[in-house]
Every structure is written in structure tokens, then in C-alpha cells.
Tab-separated table of C-alpha atoms in Angstrom:
chain	number	residue	atom	x	y	z
A	1	THR	CA	171.884	91.433	67.919
A	2	PRO	CA	172.155	94.913	69.371
A	3	LEU	CA	173.571	94.835	72.960
A	4	ALA	CA	172.610	97.910	75.051
A	5	VAL	CA	175.249	99.463	77.178
A	6	ASP	CA	173.993	101.216	80.336
A	7	ALA	CA	173.634	100.895	84.058
A	8	SER	CA	171.570	97.630	83.730
A	9	HIS	CA	173.435	96.241	80.778
A	10	PRO	CA	177.236	96.022	81.356
A	11	PHE	CA	179.609	96.267	78.480
A	12	PRO	CA	179.685	92.920	76.789
A	13	GLN	CA	182.744	90.609	76.933
A	14	LEU	CA	183.854	90.892	73.276
A	15	LEU	CA	185.991	88.247	71.878
A	16	ASN	CA	189.690	88.781	70.960
A	17	LYS	CA	189.901	90.431	67.401
A	18	SER	CA	186.117	90.437	66.920
A	19	HIS	CA	184.733	93.192	64.684
A	20	ASN	CA	182.058	95.282	66.282
A	21	LEU	CA	180.095	98.551	65.761
A	22	LEU	CA	179.547	101.162	68.482
A	23	VAL	CA	176.297	102.863	67.989
A	24	ARG	CA	175.025	106.061	69.646
A	25	ALA	CA	171.342	107.035	69.444
A	26	LYS	CA	168.791	109.143	71.154
A	27	THR	CA	165.039	109.041	71.637
A	28	GLN	CA	162.563	111.162	69.867
A	29	ARG	CA	162.334	113.146	73.090
A	30	GLY	CA	166.090	113.715	73.318
A	31	GLY	CA	167.665	113.203	76.655
A	32	GLU	CA	170.940	111.530	77.412
A	33	PRO	CA	172.551	109.556	74.508
A	34	LEU	CA	172.129	105.802	74.395
A	35	HIS	CA	174.854	103.368	73.451
A	36	ALA	CA	174.841	99.919	72.078
A	37	ILE	CA	177.249	97.372	70.454
A	38	VAL	CA	176.388	95.425	67.363
A	39	GLN	CA	178.757	92.477	66.798
A	40	VAL	CA	179.703	91.521	63.241
A	41	PRO	CA	178.784	87.760	62.954
A	42	ARG	CA	181.927	85.513	62.791
A	43	VAL	CA	179.969	82.747	61.158
A	44	LEU	CA	179.355	84.790	57.951
A	45	PRO	CA	181.751	85.683	55.248
A	46	ARG	CA	183.409	89.064	56.012
A	47	LEU	CA	183.585	89.867	52.230
A	48	ILE	CA	180.447	89.744	50.117
A	49	VAL	CA	180.465	89.634	46.302
A	50	MET	CA	177.814	91.908	44.777
A	51	PRO	CA	175.589	90.943	41.828
A	52	ARG	CA	177.548	91.382	38.562
A	53	GLY	CA	176.546	92.112	34.984
A	54	LYS	CA	176.950	89.544	32.320
A	55	GLY	CA	179.587	91.406	30.302
A	56	GLU	CA	183.192	90.191	30.623
A	57	ASP	CA	184.295	93.801	31.384
A	58	GLU	CA	181.834	94.213	34.249
A	59	PRO	CA	183.805	95.055	37.300
A	60	TRP	CA	183.825	92.822	40.361
A	61	VAL	CA	182.434	94.581	43.407
A	62	TYR	CA	182.925	93.353	46.967
A	63	ILE	CA	181.574	94.917	50.086
A	64	TYR	CA	182.518	94.240	53.754
A	65	LEU	CA	179.906	92.660	55.863
A	66	ALA	CA	180.542	95.311	58.446
A	67	SER	CA	179.710	98.054	55.837
A	68	LEU	CA	176.567	96.315	54.848
A	69	ILE	CA	175.417	95.985	58.466
A	70	LYS	CA	176.349	99.686	59.108
A	71	GLN	CA	174.351	100.834	56.056
A	72	HIS	CA	171.106	99.149	57.373
A	73	ILE	CA	171.751	99.335	61.127
A	74	GLY	CA	168.843	101.625	61.628
A	75	GLU	CA	166.544	98.668	61.312
A	76	LEU	CA	167.815	97.242	64.577
A	77	PHE	CA	166.881	100.482	66.430
A	78	PRO	CA	163.359	101.341	65.470
A	79	GLY	CA	162.082	104.514	66.955
A	80	LEU	CA	165.552	105.992	67.721
A	81	ILE	CA	167.483	108.527	65.978
A	82	LEU	CA	171.057	107.410	65.279
A	83	ASP	CA	173.869	109.791	66.170
A	84	GLY	CA	176.858	107.838	64.973
A	85	VAL	CA	178.112	104.374	64.101
A	86	HIS	CA	181.713	103.388	64.090
A	87	ALA	CA	183.562	100.193	63.706
A	88	PHE	CA	186.180	98.917	66.057
A	89	ARG	CA	188.346	95.956	66.866
A	90	VAL	CA	189.879	95.033	70.164
A	91	THR	CA	192.951	92.883	70.628
A	92	ARG	CA	193.317	90.870	73.892
A	93	ASN	CA	196.383	89.465	75.598
A	94	SER	CA	196.452	85.804	74.560
A	95	ASP	CA	199.400	84.797	76.599
A	96	LEU	CA	198.764	81.760	78.829
A	97	TYR	CA	199.779	82.220	82.486
A	98	ILE	CA	200.649	78.873	83.865
A	99	ASP	CA	202.599	77.936	87.060
A	100	GLU	CA	204.071	74.671	85.876
A	101	GLU	CA	205.487	73.914	89.273
A	102	GLU	CA	202.030	74.085	90.886
A	103	ALA	CA	200.047	72.583	87.882
A	104	GLU	CA	199.153	68.984	88.735
A	105	ASN	CA	197.818	68.349	85.261
A	106	LEU	CA	199.364	70.566	82.599
A	107	LEU	CA	197.019	69.505	79.841
A	108	ARG	CA	193.968	70.346	81.898
A	109	THR	CA	195.419	73.592	83.199
A	110	ILE	CA	196.188	74.840	79.562
A	111	GLU	CA	192.774	73.908	78.485
A	112	GLN	CA	191.429	76.180	81.128
A	113	GLU	CA	193.755	78.903	80.292
A	114	LEU	CA	192.749	78.642	76.631
A	115	ARG	CA	189.136	79.278	77.487
A	116	ARG	CA	190.253	82.302	79.516
A	117	SER	CA	192.676	83.771	77.061
A	118	SER	CA	190.006	84.689	74.412
A	119	ARG	CA	188.781	87.140	77.030
A	120	GLY	CA	192.056	88.343	78.377
A	121	ASN	CA	192.932	91.960	79.077
A	122	ALA	CA	192.665	94.383	76.149
A	123	VAL	CA	195.927	95.537	74.730
A	124	ARG	CA	195.020	97.303	71.556
A	125	LEU	CA	192.041	99.221	70.134
A	126	GLU	CA	191.666	99.649	66.434
A	127	VAL	CA	189.175	102.191	65.083
A	128	GLU	CA	188.313	103.866	61.817
A	129	ASP	CA	190.306	107.055	61.159
A	130	ASP	CA	187.124	109.163	61.348
A	131	CYS	CA	186.023	107.819	64.634
A	132	PRO	CA	185.312	110.898	66.832
A	133	LYS	CA	187.256	111.421	70.030
A	134	ASP	CA	184.139	111.008	72.300
A	135	PHE	CA	183.605	107.565	70.767
A	136	ARG	CA	187.177	106.672	71.355
A	137	ASP	CA	187.123	107.873	74.906
A	138	LEU	CA	184.049	105.742	75.609
A	139	LEU	CA	185.734	102.562	74.300
A	140	LEU	CA	188.976	103.413	76.079
A	141	GLN	CA	186.878	103.645	79.316
A	142	PHE	CA	185.301	100.316	78.585
A	143	PHE	CA	188.589	98.481	77.868
A	144	ASN	CA	190.646	100.274	80.454
A	145	LEU	CA	193.079	101.573	77.769
A	146	THR	CA	194.875	104.811	77.071
A	147	GLU	CA	195.044	106.949	73.926
A	148	ALA	CA	198.512	105.328	73.215
A	149	ASP	CA	196.765	101.990	72.720
A	150	VAL	CA	194.546	103.317	69.934
A	151	TYR	CA	195.329	102.695	66.225
A	152	LYS	CA	193.394	104.638	63.737
A	153	LEU	CA	193.146	103.029	60.385
A	154	ASP	CA	192.403	104.506	57.022
A	155	GLY	CA	190.698	101.439	55.524
A	156	PRO	CA	189.387	98.033	56.805
A	157	LEU	CA	190.222	97.090	60.314
A	158	SER	CA	191.638	93.757	59.060
A	159	MET	CA	193.038	92.733	55.763
A	160	THR	CA	192.920	89.031	56.622
A	161	HIS	CA	189.410	88.619	55.131
A	162	LEU	CA	190.490	89.250	51.570
A	163	ALA	CA	190.934	85.567	50.742
A	164	PRO	CA	187.849	85.547	48.357
A	165	LEU	CA	189.678	87.957	46.102
A	166	VAL	CA	192.565	85.379	45.763
A	167	ALA	CA	190.185	82.528	45.238
A	168	ASN	CA	188.415	84.324	42.406
A	169	ASP	CA	189.451	82.604	39.151
A	170	ALA	CA	188.934	85.888	37.344
A	171	PHE	CA	192.181	87.193	38.923
A	172	ALA	CA	194.126	83.836	38.066
A	173	ASN	CA	196.594	85.838	36.187
A	174	LEU	CA	197.730	87.714	39.279
A	175	ARG	CA	198.490	84.587	41.224
A	176	ASP	CA	201.701	82.588	41.339
A	177	ARG	CA	201.911	79.741	39.040
A	178	PRO	CA	201.025	76.487	40.746
A	179	PHE	CA	204.257	74.999	42.368
A	180	GLN	CA	204.959	71.354	42.736
A	181	PRO	CA	207.911	70.323	45.059
A	182	ALA	CA	210.349	68.065	43.373
A	183	ARG	CA	211.156	64.627	44.548
A	184	ASP	CA	214.718	64.147	45.678
A	185	PRO	CA	216.325	61.509	43.475
A	186	ALA	CA	217.840	59.806	46.391
A	187	LEU	CA	214.318	59.135	47.868
A	188	PRO	CA	212.043	58.017	44.841
A	189	LEU	CA	208.621	56.786	45.482
A	190	HIS	CA	208.253	53.385	47.093
A	191	VAL	CA	211.855	53.213	48.014
A	192	ASN	CA	212.902	51.558	51.364
A	193	ILE	CA	213.972	54.743	53.118
A	194	PHE	CA	215.899	52.749	55.797
A	195	GLU	CA	218.075	51.142	53.014
A	196	VAL	CA	218.791	54.528	51.550
A	197	MET	CA	219.745	56.013	54.967
A	198	ARG	CA	222.092	53.076	55.684
A	199	ARG	CA	223.931	53.975	52.368
A	200	GLN	CA	224.010	57.781	52.695
A	201	ASP	CA	222.748	60.874	54.413
A	202	VAL	CA	220.040	62.816	52.630
A	203	LEU	CA	219.283	66.533	52.866
A	204	LEU	CA	215.978	67.881	51.640
A	205	HIS	CA	215.478	71.582	51.047
A	206	HIS	CA	211.737	72.407	51.456
A	207	PRO	CA	209.600	73.407	49.682
A	208	TYR	CA	211.679	73.014	46.577
A	209	GLU	CA	212.009	69.429	47.475
A	210	SER	CA	209.007	67.507	48.792
A	211	PHE	CA	208.176	66.983	52.458
A	212	ASP	CA	206.451	63.748	51.630
A	213	PRO	CA	209.608	61.582	52.489
A	214	VAL	CA	209.439	62.834	56.090
A	215	VAL	CA	205.799	61.559	56.313
A	216	GLU	CA	206.684	58.348	54.466
A	217	LEU	CA	209.592	57.650	56.816
A	218	ILE	CA	207.210	57.746	59.839
A	219	GLU	CA	204.544	55.700	57.937
A	220	GLU	CA	207.085	53.188	56.972
A	221	ALA	CA	208.309	52.943	60.512
A	222	ALA	CA	204.683	52.454	61.768
A	223	HIS	CA	204.285	49.428	59.560
A	224	ASP	CA	207.829	47.900	59.601
A	225	PRO	CA	207.843	44.863	61.966
A	226	GLN	CA	211.552	45.453	62.626
A	227	VAL	CA	210.973	48.879	64.054
A	228	LEU	CA	210.890	48.839	67.773
A	229	ALA	CA	210.430	52.388	68.976
A	230	ILE	CA	209.652	55.932	67.556
A	231	LYS	CA	210.460	59.103	69.393
A	232	ILE	CA	209.442	62.536	68.130
A	233	THR	CA	209.083	66.215	69.261
A	234	LEU	CA	205.907	68.037	67.977
A	235	TYR	CA	205.739	71.715	68.141
A	236	ARG	CA	203.355	72.520	65.447
A	237	THR	CA	201.405	70.252	63.163
A	238	SER	CA	198.217	70.311	61.188
A	239	GLY	CA	194.828	69.462	62.494
A	240	ASP	CA	194.605	66.497	59.981
A	241	SER	CA	198.201	65.487	60.435
A	242	PRO	CA	199.345	62.278	58.627
A	243	ILE	CA	202.335	62.304	60.829
A	244	VAL	CA	200.292	61.946	64.041
A	245	GLU	CA	198.126	59.486	62.403
A	246	ALA	CA	201.058	57.336	61.599
A	247	LEU	CA	202.280	57.627	65.207
A	248	ILE	CA	198.809	56.422	66.355
A	249	ASN	CA	199.053	53.506	63.989
A	250	ALA	CA	202.407	52.602	65.264
A	251	ALA	CA	201.192	52.708	68.983
A	252	ASN	CA	198.166	50.583	67.942
A	253	ALA	CA	200.634	48.101	66.326
A	254	GLY	CA	202.526	47.740	69.712
A	255	LYS	CA	205.529	49.851	68.978
A	256	GLN	CA	206.882	52.020	71.796
A	257	VAL	CA	205.907	55.541	70.708
A	258	THR	CA	207.131	58.562	72.694
A	259	ALA	CA	205.834	61.911	71.583
A	260	LEU	CA	206.901	65.104	73.273
A	261	VAL	CA	203.907	67.417	72.431
A	262	GLU	CA	204.500	71.032	73.166
A	263	LEU	CA	201.199	72.160	74.528
A	264	ARG	CA	202.335	75.811	74.738
A	265	ALA	CA	203.154	76.315	71.017
A	266	ARG	CA	201.472	79.614	70.656
A	267	PHE	CA	198.125	79.575	68.695
A	268	ASP	CA	198.396	75.779	68.231
A	269	GLU	CA	197.586	74.903	71.763
A	270	ALA	CA	194.061	73.555	70.965
A	271	VAL	CA	195.308	71.359	68.059
A	272	ASN	CA	198.195	69.998	70.142
A	273	ILE	CA	195.832	69.147	73.019
A	274	GLN	CA	193.598	67.239	70.605
A	275	TRP	CA	196.549	65.241	69.267
A	276	ALA	CA	197.994	64.569	72.710
A	277	ARG	CA	194.649	62.947	73.789
A	278	ARG	CA	194.585	60.807	70.577
A	279	LEU	CA	198.101	59.626	71.118
A	280	GLU	CA	197.360	58.760	74.718
A	281	GLU	CA	194.329	56.839	73.773
A	282	ALA	CA	196.313	54.792	71.412
A	283	GLY	CA	198.799	53.879	74.076
A	284	ALA	CA	201.731	56.227	73.129
A	285	HIS	CA	203.785	57.753	75.827
A	286	VAL	CA	203.026	61.451	75.666
A	287	ILE	CA	205.085	64.100	77.426
A	288	TYR	CA	203.835	67.627	77.696
A	289	GLY	CA	207.209	69.450	77.299
A	290	VAL	CA	209.773	70.314	79.935
A	291	VAL	CA	208.974	72.272	83.054
A	292	GLY	CA	209.977	75.918	82.475
A	293	LEU	CA	210.915	75.426	78.823
A	294	LYS	CA	209.259	75.212	75.345
A	295	THR	CA	210.441	72.297	73.239
A	296	HIS	CA	211.037	73.873	69.877
A	297	CYS	CA	213.558	71.438	68.343
A	298	LYS	CA	212.420	69.191	65.537
A	299	ALA	CA	213.697	65.662	65.995
A	300	LEU	CA	212.569	62.251	64.981
A	301	LEU	CA	214.341	59.001	66.220
A	302	ILE	CA	213.420	55.555	65.013
A	303	VAL	CA	215.016	52.428	66.681
A	304	ARG	CA	215.127	49.452	64.287
A	305	ARG	CA	216.339	45.912	64.537
A	306	ASP	CA	218.582	45.471	61.451
A	307	ALA	CA	220.046	42.282	60.388
A	308	ASP	CA	223.548	43.234	61.861
A	309	ARG	CA	222.381	45.195	64.985
A	310	LEU	CA	220.047	47.623	66.508
A	311	ARG	CA	220.386	50.992	64.730
A	312	HIS	CA	219.109	54.492	65.175
A	313	TYR	CA	217.533	56.341	62.213
A	314	VAL	CA	217.133	60.120	62.682
A	315	GLN	CA	215.575	62.985	60.966
A	316	LEU	CA	216.476	66.426	62.111
A	317	GLY	CA	214.773	69.644	60.754
A	318	THR	CA	214.707	73.389	60.975
A	319	GLY	CA	210.886	73.381	60.554
A	320	ASN	CA	207.826	71.866	61.976
A	321	TYR	CA	206.257	68.493	61.218
A	322	HIS	CA	203.532	70.260	59.396
A	323	PRO	CA	203.004	69.174	55.613
A	324	ARG	CA	201.005	72.242	54.814
A	325	THR	CA	203.512	74.916	55.918
A	326	ALA	CA	206.248	72.795	54.368
A	327	ARG	CA	204.919	73.830	51.020
A	328	ILE	CA	205.350	77.543	51.724
A	329	TYR	CA	208.145	77.761	54.369
A	330	THR	CA	211.807	77.113	53.358
A	331	ASP	CA	213.362	74.598	55.676
A	332	PHE	CA	215.749	71.688	55.718
A	333	SER	CA	215.459	68.035	56.720
A	334	LEU	CA	218.535	65.869	57.350
A	335	PHE	CA	218.021	62.045	57.193
A	336	THR	CA	220.978	60.102	58.816
A	337	CYS	CA	221.913	56.959	60.596
A	338	GLU	CA	225.486	58.111	61.380
A	339	PRO	CA	226.176	56.456	64.707
A	340	GLU	CA	227.694	59.198	66.724
A	341	LEU	CA	225.184	61.856	65.663
A	342	THR	CA	222.141	59.537	66.157
A	343	GLU	CA	223.440	58.431	69.519
A	344	GLU	CA	223.616	62.069	70.714
A	345	VAL	CA	219.989	62.591	69.453
A	346	ALA	CA	219.038	59.622	71.648
A	347	VAL	CA	220.735	61.312	74.554
A	348	VAL	CA	218.737	64.471	73.938
A	349	PHE	CA	215.509	62.490	74.009
A	350	ASN	CA	216.670	60.699	77.213
A	351	THR	CA	217.323	64.104	78.720
A	352	LEU	CA	213.858	65.427	77.734
A	353	THR	CA	211.790	62.340	78.826
A	354	GLY	CA	213.722	61.142	81.837
A	355	LEU	CA	215.347	62.459	84.961
A	356	ALA	CA	218.941	62.361	83.678
A	357	GLY	CA	220.908	65.561	83.418
A	358	TYR	CA	222.488	66.906	80.205
A	359	PRO	CA	225.904	65.255	79.918
A	360	GLY	CA	227.325	67.596	77.119
A	361	LEU	CA	227.603	66.494	73.565
A	362	LYS	CA	230.294	66.693	70.841
A	363	LYS	CA	228.320	67.194	67.590
A	364	LEU	CA	224.989	68.627	68.714
A	365	LEU	CA	224.643	72.109	70.175
A	366	VAL	CA	221.537	72.111	72.466
A	367	ALA	CA	219.691	74.864	74.269
A	368	PRO	CA	219.340	75.822	77.015
A	369	PHE	CA	222.371	73.791	77.913
A	370	ASP	CA	225.353	74.872	75.722
A	371	LEU	CA	224.074	76.307	72.358
A	372	HIS	CA	224.681	79.921	73.385
A	373	LYS	CA	228.096	79.239	74.838
A	374	ARG	CA	229.383	77.130	71.878
A	375	LEU	CA	228.152	79.684	69.316
A	376	ILE	CA	230.119	82.331	71.082
A	377	SER	CA	233.101	79.982	70.920
A	378	LEU	CA	232.660	79.408	67.180
A	379	ILE	CA	232.363	83.264	66.570
A	380	ASP	CA	235.596	83.723	68.690
A	381	ARG	CA	237.330	81.036	66.792
A	382	GLU	CA	236.706	82.933	63.434
A	383	ARG	CA	237.907	86.106	65.162
A	384	ASP	CA	241.190	84.364	66.119
A	385	HIS	CA	241.689	82.880	62.734
A	386	ALA	CA	241.319	86.405	61.196
A	387	LEU	CA	243.887	87.824	63.625
A	388	ALA	CA	246.185	84.969	62.598
A	389	ARG	CA	245.614	85.897	58.910
A	390	LYS	CA	243.839	82.597	58.179
A	391	PRO	CA	240.650	82.394	56.228
A	392	ALA	CA	237.785	83.596	58.284
A	393	ARG	CA	234.124	84.138	57.554
A	394	ILE	CA	230.640	83.775	59.082
A	395	ILE	CA	227.360	83.473	57.393
A	396	ALA	CA	224.189	83.115	59.525
A	397	LYS	CA	220.679	82.789	58.090
A	398	LEU	CA	218.053	83.427	60.788
A	399	ASN	CA	214.589	84.523	61.530
A	400	ALA	CA	215.755	86.932	64.279
A	401	LEU	CA	218.899	88.402	65.802
A	402	VAL	CA	218.480	89.945	69.090
A	403	ASP	CA	220.831	88.461	71.705
A	404	GLN	CA	223.114	91.260	72.998
A	405	GLN	CA	226.112	89.062	73.830
A	406	ILE	CA	226.066	87.396	70.343
A	407	ILE	CA	225.808	90.865	68.719
A	408	GLU	CA	228.738	92.102	70.746
A	409	LYS	CA	230.873	89.051	69.684
A	410	LEU	CA	229.926	89.635	66.029
A	411	TYR	CA	231.163	93.324	66.325
A	412	GLU	CA	234.416	92.000	67.897
A	413	ALA	CA	234.859	89.574	64.973
A	414	SER	CA	234.108	92.342	62.435
A	415	CYS	CA	236.762	94.516	64.053
A	416	ALA	CA	239.158	91.578	63.614
A	417	ASP	CA	238.420	91.617	59.838
A	418	VAL	CA	236.047	88.684	59.881
A	419	THR	CA	233.705	88.898	56.902
A	420	ILE	CA	230.206	88.409	58.121
A	421	ASP	CA	227.060	88.095	56.148
A	422	LEU	CA	223.565	87.926	58.033
A	423	VAL	CA	220.397	86.987	56.360
A	424	VAL	CA	217.701	87.911	58.898
A	425	ARG	CA	214.103	87.594	57.900
A	426	GLY	CA	212.598	89.491	60.891
A	427	ILE	CA	213.945	91.705	63.651
A	428	CYS	CA	217.696	92.420	63.555
A	429	CYS	CA	219.168	94.409	66.512
A	430	LEU	CA	222.636	94.563	64.969
A	431	ARG	CA	223.616	97.769	63.137
A	432	PRO	CA	225.904	96.982	60.075
A	433	LYS	CA	228.538	99.121	58.333
A	434	ILE	CA	229.234	101.352	61.375
A	435	PRO	CA	232.882	102.645	61.018
A	436	GLY	CA	235.124	101.102	63.669
A	437	LEU	CA	232.472	98.693	64.789
A	438	SER	CA	230.729	96.677	61.981
A	439	GLU	CA	232.368	97.590	58.781
A	440	ASN	CA	232.591	93.919	57.724
A	441	ILE	CA	229.116	93.051	58.430
A	442	ARG	CA	226.311	92.963	55.878
A	443	VAL	CA	222.613	92.329	56.645
A	444	PHE	CA	220.157	91.044	54.067
A	445	SER	CA	216.493	90.187	54.355
A	446	ILE	CA	214.918	87.919	51.707
A	447	VAL	CA	211.233	88.583	50.784
A	448	GLY	CA	209.823	86.309	48.152
A	449	ARG	CA	207.167	83.693	47.378
A	450	PHE	CA	208.071	81.505	50.290
A	451	LEU	CA	208.588	82.325	53.950
A	452	GLU	CA	212.237	82.107	54.831
A	453	HIS	CA	212.291	79.821	57.812
A	454	SER	CA	215.451	77.855	57.627
A	455	ARG	CA	218.476	78.606	59.999
A	456	ILE	CA	221.894	78.071	58.447
A	457	LEU	CA	225.171	78.767	60.173
A	458	TYR	CA	228.408	78.643	58.230
A	459	PHE	CA	232.016	79.083	59.723
A	460	GLU	CA	234.972	79.285	57.292
A	461	ASN	CA	237.328	77.850	60.157
A	462	ALA	CA	240.633	78.468	58.305
A	463	GLY	CA	239.576	76.349	55.388
A	464	GLN	CA	237.945	73.471	57.285
A	465	ARG	CA	234.525	74.629	56.587
A	466	GLU	CA	231.603	73.784	58.960
A	467	VAL	CA	227.879	74.055	58.428
A	468	PHE	CA	225.133	73.733	61.082
A	469	LEU	CA	221.449	73.818	60.640
A	470	SER	CA	219.266	74.748	63.496
A	471	SER	CA	215.801	75.252	64.887
A	472	ALA	CA	216.895	78.223	66.907
A	473	ASP	CA	217.071	81.925	66.246
A	474	TRP	CA	219.618	84.083	67.975
A	475	MET	CA	217.343	85.372	70.662
A	476	PRO	CA	217.486	85.014	74.500
A	477	ARG	CA	214.282	83.097	74.560
A	478	ASN	CA	215.723	80.474	72.092
A	479	PHE	CA	219.050	80.301	73.975
A	480	PHE	CA	217.657	80.124	77.525
A	481	ARG	CA	213.886	79.339	77.562
A	482	ARG	CA	213.573	76.763	74.817
A	483	VAL	CA	214.999	73.312	73.943
A	484	GLU	CA	216.653	73.904	70.570
A	485	ILE	CA	219.179	71.891	68.605
A	486	ALA	CA	221.938	72.960	66.022
A	487	PHE	CA	223.146	70.019	64.165
A	488	PRO	CA	226.193	69.810	61.689
A	489	VAL	CA	225.929	68.757	58.055
A	490	GLU	CA	229.094	66.592	57.738
A	491	GLN	CA	228.579	64.625	54.545
A	492	PRO	CA	230.899	66.502	52.249
A	493	SER	CA	228.590	66.543	49.246
A	494	LEU	CA	225.672	67.921	51.347
A	495	ARG	CA	227.799	70.340	53.123
A	496	ASP	CA	229.244	71.593	49.829
A	497	GLU	CA	225.741	71.813	48.344
A	498	ILE	CA	224.662	74.212	51.186
A	499	ILE	CA	227.967	76.364	51.097
A	500	ASP	CA	228.458	76.553	47.308
A	501	GLU	CA	224.924	76.400	45.852
A	502	ILE	CA	222.404	77.533	48.482
A	503	LEU	CA	224.117	80.212	50.661
A	504	PRO	CA	225.457	82.201	47.528
A	505	LYS	CA	221.807	82.804	46.517
A	506	PHE	CA	221.275	84.791	49.703
A	507	VAL	CA	224.404	86.922	49.877
């Protein structure tokens, strides 16, 4: 549908990242140029396969929907002479602006903000590289942007619509071979997971080891008559999540279910709102995060009446409770019922769901309370060991390293001859191998079939080796504006597996 732009037809409110064509035309009599917008329909495939000959060697030809519309766009403007057609895409600010202190109902407030955010202020304009300046100037005026906000692209405005190429079986030889996660021998099918956890801790390395036991643990808890309560933090999960369905079943069965659903998980707000409502309808106690903080930690606590006593069963992870991404993201899950650690997890839940202050813990490092301070202490300890000529080394695998104070402490440790290896998937603000500053620091970034998402922290500690897994990157937002957990891996066999088998593959 062509949308005229003139004094009586204001510029249309184009959706975030929608594809559009700006058309300039004139009448047969001449006069001032006319302008119109043609939106590329979102409901149609963006990539169209063209008819193909029957021979095996016949090429596959695809054409972008926008190109097809552009080729025949004159049919939408009969009687006019076209004077230029150019594709563009606008990106809008999708941040949600919420005053949590003033919001009486956080869920309803976020729903309202979601409707607004699809039409937030424009922040970027993408155009074809041959788009003339006068066309760009007109769009900049419409969107209240400057030339610095324009990105000229030699090619499609978005590469995200190429999925049909991957799905075409004619190109199967170019795909990765199908990958099937292995089943950890400690958790075979149909095993009683609670019995296994009473005997030993279990560490799963996803996606190499299946995420299914995490789902099965929650499903087993939902149906086990000895389970009294389930508590969980949900940051991201799938729209058809078996985990949330199990929590709903548990609530329907009369168990006490507490779900801390983070409504502000970016781009997953709508899905989380949907699940929050379903959980509430089932009778679960749903908490919409902590005022002023995003709850980003991944924690599950199950309270079970065993034959000898009430016992806490805990799963802690570096990744989300999302079975689909667990097949393509590298993460860890720790299953444990070790009394001191599980009691600390219970304290964290009480801090998040109640009015109690954070008391300080021995084993868990928790943001925004003490994670930053205790990491600095661990780095300083390695520095002191090195100065005392004791074994000292740091290995940190992260998604991002940004925090200035942490970086300065790593520089200090390097200057004290601590060997430091950093595996950083994304942004890294530390500069390695600078004489007199960071000669003993190496930085790696792993690019492979799976997205590196796990966070691993290793400290040599004068031979008393320590390993922590964490949900947190080393960024100010993780340290001070989110609830995060770093947890120790203490069972010797599991700790040694990480140190001697997994970390060497990165460094």
C-alpha cells in the first residue's frame, strides 16, 4: 500500500527495523515532486525462490521481496512518472523506560512500554549505497537524525532473511553435521535424579552434554509427592518452555512454587509476561524482579522431604533455562545438594523474595552485594602469591571485560608476574602485552560452531586451585545493576575436569 507524504499525509509511523521504499514521482504536468512510502510486507517471505529448470546443474536463483516490489512499483502509481525508488530501514530505540519506584503494577507498566517501544525514537538509518543525498536528507528530516546516523550498505539492508538458503537441502553439504548432545553417564534416562545428587555432585557441559536432565529434574520435582517447594529464577526461556509447564504442573499439584520472572530481559519481555501470567493463574508465587536490578543469575532450589530430613537440591547454571539455546550455547549446570552451598542459595532466594538484607555468604559471590569486591580480593591474592614466589595464575573465560577497576587490578597482577589468560568472546577493554603493564596477559576469543556463553574463573592460589562458574561478565552493569552469582566447583573430580580438560582447550 503506497502511503503519500505531504501536508495532509504526515510521515507514517514505521515500525522498528521494518523495510520500506521511498518513492519520488511527478505528474505528467511537472510541478513539485511527490513522495510516498511503500512498506515491504512483514507477513511475506523476504526471500523468494525463482522457478528453476529440471537439470541438476540448474542454478538456484533467489530474489529479495523488496527488489521484486521495486521492479514493479510503477503499478502502484498509475499516471505518475517515477523519479527514484530507494530502500531504507530505520532502527528505533527499544529501551524500556520504567520508574520502578512509581510503577504500581510492574507487569502492566512493562506491557504498556512494550507497545510504545516498537515506535521509539529513531537511532539509525540504513540506506542503499546508491541512495542520493537529497533522498537521505528527506529521510533524516523525517526521523530527526543527522548524517552521522546514516549507514550506507553495499548489499541487502538485512542479512537475517537468508534462512531459506540454509533450509534448502540442495546445500546440505555446506551445513554442519547434525549434532546430538551426549547423555552424562551419571544421569542416565529414567534415573532418580535426587538419589544421584545425594551421592555426588554432577556437572554438565552444554551443549556437549544434554540439557535434558535440567528439564527432567524440574519435571521430577513437580510430580514427586515428597517435594514441598520449588524456587527458580527465569531470565530467558522459550515460548513453549517445558520448564515453565513443569512449574505450572507443580503449582497445580499444590506445591509451593516461587518464580522470579525477570520481565525486563531485553527482547524477551513479551514471552516472560506470558509465562508470568500462566504461573500466577496456576497459583505460583511470581515475583517480577528486584526494584532497580535485573535478576540475571540462574538458580533452581528444590525443597524435598527425604527419609532422614528436609534437604535442599540445587541446580546452578551459567546459562538460561532455555532448552533451545542450550543446544547452541556453551554453558555449565551444576547439580548439588551439598548442605552449606545449598543453604546459601536458599539465603539468596530469601534476599530476593523477602525483605531481609543480604547477610554476606562464604561460598557464593553475589552481585550487586559483594561479587566485585571479592573478585578484586581474589586477583590481589594471586598478585601476593606471585610476589611471594608462590604459584600464581588467573584464567577467566567471559563474554565481556569492561570494568575499569578489575582491569587495573589485572594490570597490577601482571606486573607482579602473575600469568593471566583471558578468553573473551565479545568486547574486551584490556590491552594485553604492553611492556611494563600487561606483558603477562594473553587474550583469546573463540569463534566456532557454538556460541561461547559460559563464564569460568580459575585461580591457582599457591597450589590450592579454585574454580568458580558464574552468570556474570566483568562489566559494571553485571557487578552493580544485576543480581548475579559466582559459585565454586568444589568436588575434586569436577574441579579437575574443568582445570585439566576444559580450560586447556581455550588457552
